[in-house]
mmCIF file of C-alpha atoms and ligand atoms in Angstrom:
data_model
loop_
_atom_site.group_PDB
_atom_site.id
_atom_site.type_symbol
_atom_site.label_atom_id
_atom_site.label_comp_id
_atom_site.label_asym_id
_atom_site.label_seq_id
_atom_site.Cartn_x
_atom_site.Cartn_y
_atom_site.Cartn_z
ATOM 1 C CA UNK K 165 0.018 0.046 -0.054
ATOM 2 C CA UNK K 166 1.464 3.327 -1.110
ATOM 3 C CA UNK K 167 0.336 6.891 -0.150
ATOM 4 C CA UNK K 168 1.246 9.384 -2.959
ATOM 5 C CA UNK K 169 1.396 12.886 -1.409
ATOM 6 C CA UNK K 170 2.419 15.935 -3.417
ATOM 7 C CA UNK K 171 4.213 18.798 -1.527
ATOM 8 C CA UNK K 172 3.916 22.306 -2.671
ATOM 9 C CA UNK K 173 5.461 25.158 -0.640
ATOM 10 C CA UNK K 174 5.982 28.975 -0.308
ATOM 11 C CA UNK K 175 3.714 29.803 -3.039
ATOM 12 C CA UNK K 176 3.361 33.500 -1.829
ATOM 13 C CA UNK K 177 -0.062 34.244 -3.491
ATOM 14 C CA UNK K 178 -1.728 37.362 -3.091
ATOM 15 C CA UNK K 179 -5.002 38.931 -4.623
ATOM 16 C CA UNK K 180 -3.566 42.269 -5.338
ATOM 17 C CA UNK K 181 -0.161 41.332 -6.092
ATOM 18 C CA UNK K 182 0.134 38.269 -8.235
ATOM 19 C CA UNK K 183 3.883 38.223 -8.747
ATOM 20 C CA UNK K 184 4.150 34.518 -8.294
ATOM 21 C CA UNK K 185 0.682 33.550 -9.664
ATOM 22 C CA UNK K 186 1.961 32.434 -13.188
ATOM 23 C CA UNK K 187 4.716 29.873 -11.480
ATOM 24 C CA UNK K 188 2.036 28.586 -8.904
ATOM 25 C CA UNK K 189 -0.165 27.921 -12.003
ATOM 26 C CA UNK K 190 2.344 25.879 -13.529
ATOM 27 C CA UNK K 191 2.925 23.505 -10.075
ATOM 28 C CA UNK K 192 -0.798 23.357 -9.810
ATOM 29 C CA UNK K 193 -1.314 22.000 -13.301
ATOM 30 C CA UNK K 194 1.537 19.302 -12.650
ATOM 31 C CA UNK K 195 0.061 18.327 -9.351
ATOM 32 C CA UNK K 196 -3.447 18.029 -10.898
ATOM 33 C CA UNK K 197 -2.051 15.672 -13.542
ATOM 34 C CA UNK K 198 -0.274 13.548 -10.758
ATOM 35 C CA UNK K 199 -3.440 12.784 -8.996
ATOM 36 C CA UNK K 200 -1.791 12.554 -5.622
ATOM 37 C CA UNK K 201 -3.783 10.911 -2.668
ATOM 38 C CA UNK K 202 -3.251 14.111 -0.752
ATOM 39 C CA UNK K 203 -1.637 17.504 -1.345
ATOM 40 C CA UNK K 204 0.399 19.291 1.282
ATOM 41 C CA UNK K 205 1.310 22.769 1.313
ATOM 42 C CA UNK K 206 4.277 23.703 3.700
ATOM 43 C CA UNK K 207 3.540 27.529 4.565
ATOM 44 C CA UNK K 208 3.676 30.813 3.069
ATOM 45 C CA UNK K 209 0.915 30.075 1.028
ATOM 46 C CA UNK K 210 0.358 33.622 0.880
ATOM 47 C CA UNK K 211 2.289 36.895 0.006
ATOM 48 C CA UNK K 212 1.031 38.833 3.057
ATOM 49 C CA UNK K 213 -1.625 36.864 5.008
ATOM 50 C CA UNK K 214 -0.138 37.867 8.271
ATOM 51 C CA UNK K 215 -1.814 41.205 7.686
ATOM 52 C CA UNK K 216 -4.155 40.508 4.864
ATOM 53 C CA UNK K 217 -7.590 38.527 4.727
ATOM 54 C CA UNK K 218 -7.712 39.081 0.997
ATOM 55 C CA UNK K 219 -4.256 37.667 0.329
ATOM 56 C CA UNK K 220 -4.901 34.436 2.944
ATOM 57 C CA UNK K 221 -8.149 33.824 1.188
ATOM 58 C CA UNK K 222 -6.616 34.171 -2.570
ATOM 59 C CA UNK K 223 -4.064 31.728 -1.636
ATOM 60 C CA UNK K 224 -6.511 29.180 0.201
ATOM 61 C CA UNK K 225 -8.707 29.217 -2.713
ATOM 62 C CA UNK K 226 -5.691 28.796 -5.354
ATOM 63 C CA UNK K 227 -4.484 25.677 -3.408
ATOM 64 C CA UNK K 228 -7.971 24.234 -3.138
ATOM 65 C CA UNK K 229 -8.773 24.980 -6.835
ATOM 66 C CA UNK K 230 -6.139 22.229 -7.557
ATOM 67 C CA UNK K 231 -8.679 19.812 -6.759
ATOM 68 C CA UNK K 232 -7.076 16.911 -4.621
ATOM 69 C CA UNK K 233 -7.659 16.389 -0.764
ATOM 70 C CA UNK K 234 -5.251 18.844 0.990
ATOM 71 C CA UNK K 235 -3.860 19.918 4.254
ATOM 72 C CA UNK K 236 -1.879 22.833 5.165
ATOM 73 C CA UNK K 237 0.447 24.633 7.656
ATOM 74 C CA UNK K 238 1.240 28.278 8.095
ATOM 75 C CA UNK K 239 4.286 30.159 7.298
ATOM 76 C CA UNK K 240 5.605 33.343 8.579
ATOM 77 C CA UNK K 241 4.156 35.131 5.683
ATOM 78 C CA UNK K 242 0.933 33.469 6.895
ATOM 79 C CA UNK K 243 0.834 34.038 10.599
ATOM 80 C CA UNK K 244 3.825 36.271 11.360
ATOM 81 C CA UNK K 245 6.774 34.939 13.138
ATOM 82 C CA UNK K 246 8.398 34.120 16.410
ATOM 83 C CA UNK K 247 8.004 37.433 18.505
ATOM 84 C CA UNK K 248 11.609 36.208 19.617
ATOM 85 C CA UNK K 249 13.072 37.057 16.412
ATOM 86 C CA UNK K 250 11.664 40.970 16.550
ATOM 87 C CA UNK K 251 10.463 40.899 12.962
ATOM 88 C CA UNK K 252 7.802 43.472 12.189
ATOM 89 C CA UNK K 253 4.729 40.979 12.255
ATOM 90 C CA UNK K 254 4.923 38.995 15.534
ATOM 91 C CA UNK K 255 2.640 36.149 15.658
ATOM 92 C CA UNK K 256 0.024 37.000 17.793
ATOM 93 C CA UNK K 257 -3.859 35.965 18.573
ATOM 94 C CA UNK K 258 -5.162 38.410 15.919
ATOM 95 C CA UNK K 259 -2.744 36.821 13.214
ATOM 96 C CA UNK K 260 -3.412 32.909 14.403
ATOM 97 C CA UNK K 261 -7.216 33.590 14.392
ATOM 98 C CA UNK K 262 -6.995 34.882 10.892
ATOM 99 C CA UNK K 263 -5.185 31.455 9.889
ATOM 100 C CA UNK K 264 -7.934 29.558 11.929
ATOM 101 C CA UNK K 265 -10.903 31.143 10.408
ATOM 102 C CA UNK K 266 -9.552 31.129 6.895
ATOM 103 C CA UNK K 267 -7.133 28.221 6.356
ATOM 104 C CA UNK K 268 -8.026 25.968 9.517
ATOM 105 C CA UNK K 269 -6.186 24.760 12.388
ATOM 106 C CA UNK K 270 -2.381 25.545 13.656
ATOM 107 C CA UNK K 271 -1.687 21.947 14.267
ATOM 108 C CA UNK K 272 -3.462 18.718 13.196
ATOM 109 C CA UNK K 273 -2.861 15.041 13.363
ATOM 110 C CA UNK K 274 -3.553 12.816 9.804
ATOM 111 C CA UNK K 275 -3.058 9.145 9.527
ATOM 112 C CA UNK K 276 -2.032 7.012 6.432
ATOM 113 C CA UNK K 277 -1.074 3.548 6.144
ATOM 114 C CA UNK K 278 2.032 3.056 8.442
ATOM 115 C CA UNK K 279 2.406 6.800 9.140
ATOM 116 C CA UNK K 280 1.391 9.452 11.413
ATOM 117 C CA UNK K 281 1.508 13.282 9.828
ATOM 118 C CA UNK K 282 1.744 15.878 12.490
ATOM 119 C CA UNK K 283 1.406 19.303 11.057
ATOM 120 C CA UNK K 284 2.337 22.177 13.210
ATOM 121 C CA UNK K 285 2.947 26.009 13.178
ATOM 122 C CA UNK K 286 6.746 26.802 13.650
ATOM 123 C CA UNK K 287 6.245 30.323 13.831
ATOM 124 C CA UNK K 288 4.008 30.148 17.071
ATOM 125 C CA UNK K 289 5.697 27.595 19.082
ATOM 126 C CA UNK K 290 6.802 29.969 22.026
ATOM 127 C CA UNK K 291 3.307 31.932 21.983
ATOM 128 C CA UNK K 292 0.541 29.248 21.043
ATOM 129 C CA UNK K 293 0.256 26.728 23.904
ATOM 130 C CA UNK K 294 -2.883 25.274 22.367
ATOM 131 C CA UNK K 295 -0.941 23.719 19.572
ATOM 132 C CA UNK K 296 1.036 21.555 21.758
ATOM 133 C CA UNK K 297 -2.078 19.902 22.915
ATOM 134 C CA UNK K 298 -2.497 18.555 19.479
ATOM 135 C CA UNK K 299 1.371 17.741 18.861
ATOM 136 C CA UNK K 300 1.579 15.802 22.096
ATOM 137 C CA UNK K 301 -1.489 13.838 21.676
ATOM 138 C CA UNK K 302 -0.225 13.092 18.015
ATOM 139 C CA UNK K 303 2.652 11.563 19.678
ATOM 140 C CA UNK K 304 1.075 10.119 22.572
ATOM 141 C CA UNK K 305 -0.994 7.568 20.564
ATOM 142 C CA UNK K 306 0.775 7.028 17.523
ATOM 143 C CA UNK K 307 1.394 3.359 18.345
ATOM 144 C CA UNK K 308 3.439 1.480 15.623
ATOM 145 C CA UNK K 309 3.248 4.188 13.024
ATOM 146 C CA UNK K 310 6.117 6.388 12.137
ATOM 147 C CA UNK K 311 5.841 9.981 12.686
ATOM 148 C CA UNK K 312 6.361 12.451 10.076
ATOM 149 C CA UNK K 313 6.288 16.108 10.931
ATOM 150 C CA UNK K 314 4.929 18.739 8.594
ATOM 151 C CA UNK K 315 5.984 22.098 9.096
ATOM 152 C CA UNK K 316 7.137 25.431 7.448
ATOM 153 C CA UNK K 317 10.719 25.981 8.798
ATOM 154 C CA UNK K 318 13.142 23.258 8.858
ATOM 155 C CA UNK K 319 14.114 21.661 11.982
ATOM 156 C CA UNK K 320 17.626 22.773 11.931
ATOM 157 C CA UNK K 321 19.867 24.273 9.482
ATOM 158 C CA UNK K 322 22.688 21.701 10.264
ATOM 159 C CA UNK K 323 21.873 19.439 13.613
ATOM 160 C CA UNK K 324 19.335 19.451 15.953
ATOM 161 C CA UNK K 325 22.108 20.768 18.628
ATOM 162 C CA UNK K 326 22.584 24.050 16.470
ATOM 163 C CA UNK K 327 22.395 26.990 18.846
ATOM 164 C CA UNK K 328 21.899 29.655 16.397
ATOM 165 C CA UNK K 329 18.911 31.730 16.720
ATOM 166 C CA UNK K 330 17.805 33.243 13.308
ATOM 167 C CA UNK K 331 15.143 33.639 10.697
ATOM 168 C CA UNK K 332 15.538 30.337 9.076
ATOM 169 C CA UNK K 333 15.354 26.966 11.507
ATOM 170 C CA UNK K 334 12.930 26.500 14.222
ATOM 171 C CA UNK K 335 14.129 28.295 17.461
ATOM 172 C CA UNK K 336 16.484 25.749 19.641
ATOM 173 C CA UNK K 337 14.126 25.772 22.767
ATOM 174 C CA UNK K 338 11.045 24.512 20.967
ATOM 175 C CA UNK K 339 13.065 22.458 19.185
ATOM 176 C CA UNK K 340 14.141 20.763 21.930
ATOM 177 C CA UNK K 341 10.803 20.805 23.485
ATOM 178 C CA UNK K 342 9.595 18.933 19.991
ATOM 179 C CA UNK K 343 12.264 16.318 19.944
ATOM 180 C CA UNK K 344 11.448 15.496 23.790
ATOM 181 C CA UNK K 345 8.096 14.204 22.597
ATOM 182 C CA UNK K 346 9.766 11.890 20.204
ATOM 183 C CA UNK K 347 12.175 11.712 17.279
ATOM 184 C CA UNK K 348 10.325 11.946 13.847
ATOM 185 C CA UNK K 349 11.495 9.539 11.165
ATOM 186 C CA UNK K 350 11.015 12.300 8.683
ATOM 187 C CA UNK K 351 10.503 16.092 8.470
ATOM 188 C CA UNK K 352 8.914 17.716 5.527
ATOM 189 C CA UNK K 353 9.675 21.738 5.420
ATOM 190 C CA UNK K 354 9.646 24.636 3.224
ATOM 191 C CA UNK K 355 10.598 28.316 3.971
ATOM 192 C CA UNK K 356 14.338 28.078 2.839
ATOM 193 C CA UNK K 357 13.215 28.390 -0.965
ATOM 194 C CA UNK K 358 15.795 25.715 -1.493
ATOM 195 C CA UNK K 359 15.353 21.949 -2.292
ATOM 196 C CA UNK K 360 17.426 19.818 0.006
ATOM 197 C CA UNK K 361 17.162 15.966 0.810
ATOM 198 C CA UNK K 362 19.475 15.003 3.641
ATOM 199 C CA UNK K 363 19.473 12.541 6.594
ATOM 200 C CA UNK K 364 20.660 14.043 9.799
ATOM 201 C CA UNK K 365 20.610 12.978 13.405
ATOM 202 C CA UNK K 366 18.559 10.189 12.178
ATOM 203 C CA UNK K 367 15.869 12.166 10.824
ATOM 204 C CA UNK K 368 15.128 12.063 6.944
ATOM 205 C CA UNK K 369 14.704 15.931 6.291
ATOM 206 C CA UNK K 370 13.309 17.311 3.067
ATOM 207 C CA UNK K 371 13.197 21.028 2.116
ATOM 208 C CA UNK K 372 10.873 21.529 -0.722
ATOM 209 C CA UNK K 373 11.703 24.416 -3.076
ATOM 210 C CA UNK K 374 9.126 27.256 -3.467
ATOM 211 C CA UNK K 375 6.745 27.237 -6.382
ATOM 212 C CA UNK K 376 7.420 30.919 -6.969
ATOM 213 C CA UNK K 377 10.734 32.519 -6.393
ATOM 214 C CA UNK K 378 14.406 31.879 -4.797
ATOM 215 C CA UNK K 379 16.391 34.058 -2.655
ATOM 216 C CA UNK K 380 19.565 34.826 -4.723
ATOM 217 C CA UNK K 381 23.111 34.260 -3.396
ATOM 218 C CA UNK K 382 23.810 37.872 -2.567
ATOM 219 C CA UNK K 383 21.009 37.538 0.394
ATOM 220 C CA UNK K 384 21.269 33.892 1.453
ATOM 221 C CA UNK K 385 23.530 31.122 1.583
ATOM 222 C CA UNK K 386 23.101 27.855 -0.158
ATOM 223 C CA UNK K 387 22.596 25.031 1.884
ATOM 224 C CA UNK K 388 20.776 22.986 -0.511
ATOM 225 C CA UNK K 389 19.841 23.891 -4.408
ATOM 226 C CA UNK K 390 18.261 27.140 -5.501
ATOM 227 C CA UNK K 391 15.357 26.026 -7.913
ATOM 228 C CA UNK K 392 11.418 26.021 -8.488
ATOM 229 C CA UNK K 393 9.390 22.962 -8.040
ATOM 230 C CA UNK K 394 7.789 20.603 -5.925
ATOM 231 C CA UNK K 395 7.896 17.163 -4.595
ATOM 232 C CA UNK K 396 6.438 13.839 -5.036
ATOM 233 C CA UNK K 397 6.337 11.684 -2.210
ATOM 234 C CA UNK K 398 5.714 7.734 -1.504
ATOM 235 C CA UNK K 399 4.519 6.949 1.839
ATOM 236 C CA UNK K 400 4.634 3.088 1.986
ATOM 237 C CA UNK K 401 2.740 1.179 4.632
ATOM 238 C CA UNK K 402 5.956 -0.607 6.001
ATOM 239 C CA UNK K 403 7.126 2.546 7.048
ATOM 240 C CA UNK K 404 9.593 3.527 4.111
ATOM 241 C CA UNK K 405 9.353 6.658 2.156
ATOM 242 C CA UNK K 406 10.877 8.137 -0.893
ATOM 243 C CA UNK K 407 10.849 11.481 -2.388
ATOM 244 C CA UNK K 408 11.390 12.862 -5.543
ATOM 245 C CA UNK K 409 11.832 16.558 -6.594
ATOM 246 C CA UNK K 410 10.097 17.880 -9.525
ATOM 247 C CA UNK K 411 11.837 20.883 -11.234
ATOM 248 C CA UNK K 412 9.733 23.699 -13.039
ATOM 249 C CA UNK K 413 12.362 24.235 -15.510
ATOM 250 C CA UNK K 414 9.808 26.335 -17.696
ATOM 251 C CA UNK K 415 9.098 28.751 -14.738
ATOM 252 C CA UNK K 416 11.402 31.778 -14.464
ATOM 253 C CA UNK K 417 13.717 31.779 -11.835
ATOM 254 C CA UNK K 418 12.508 34.642 -10.113
ATOM 255 C CA UNK K 419 14.982 36.249 -7.489
ATOM 256 C CA UNK K 420 13.085 38.367 -4.478
ATOM 257 C CA UNK K 421 16.179 40.093 -3.695
ATOM 258 C CA UNK K 422 15.864 41.842 -7.158
ATOM 259 C CA UNK K 423 11.884 42.258 -6.589
ATOM 260 C CA UNK K 424 11.778 44.944 -4.006
ATOM 261 C CA UNK K 425 8.135 45.739 -5.139
ATOM 262 C CA UNK K 426 7.283 42.734 -3.599
ATOM 263 C CA UNK K 427 8.622 43.029 -0.085
ATOM 264 C CA UNK K 428 10.876 45.816 -0.022
ATOM 265 C CA UNK K 429 14.743 45.431 -0.045
ATOM 266 C CA UNK K 430 16.226 42.443 1.646
HETATM 267 FE FE1 FE2 V 1877 8.531 31.646 1.719
HETATM 268 FE FE1 FE2 V 1878 8.850 31.232 5.114
#
């Protein structure tokens, strides 16, 4: 028994500023043709859902229009970010409520043969205690299922013992709290806008590329590969898993660093 899952990430869609809509529609077409059993959107569905109902509504509608069963987790552009990072859009009650109203729960549990998927919001782990009850329950009754975490930010840039506090990975403290619940077999994430498939700390970790744009070398170190696309996953009932990158060669490789009209200067 194989469950086929399509992972799309970081579409950054907007009603009024559709810079990345054309690139998304190419991915949407490819995913539709693939007919996955389930689609996962790993955050930053919207350009500015953290402050705009219209952007989040548009982003959710465009993902839903692919027409497959799907689940999503929020990214920093959907709900803001950990207040500790000091950005201009801290995750707060208003932003989390917008996500809940327009996109769904912050955290969820979804079982497929052999596996338990636990979705969570990596931007609000220090301020959104309610999601921990869902994550903890997900671990508690997983039984013999292997656990895959579905989240926006990667667990770590390098190793789970990393101490760096920055914009890219889950913060060290909530990371430790998360791993105290159990060691996942697999973590699927987005956020970095780079493709990377790597096993570290006995955890298979897959970074999905963005469907829309990359962050050029002048603004971001390269840890994986900077390209546009989506990821095909096969989850087997025996607990094995395979991922395959689908590169969108036909899409222009837009660099957000060269597009100050989108988010301003990086
Ligand atoms: Fe993103
Ligand atoms: Fe992000």
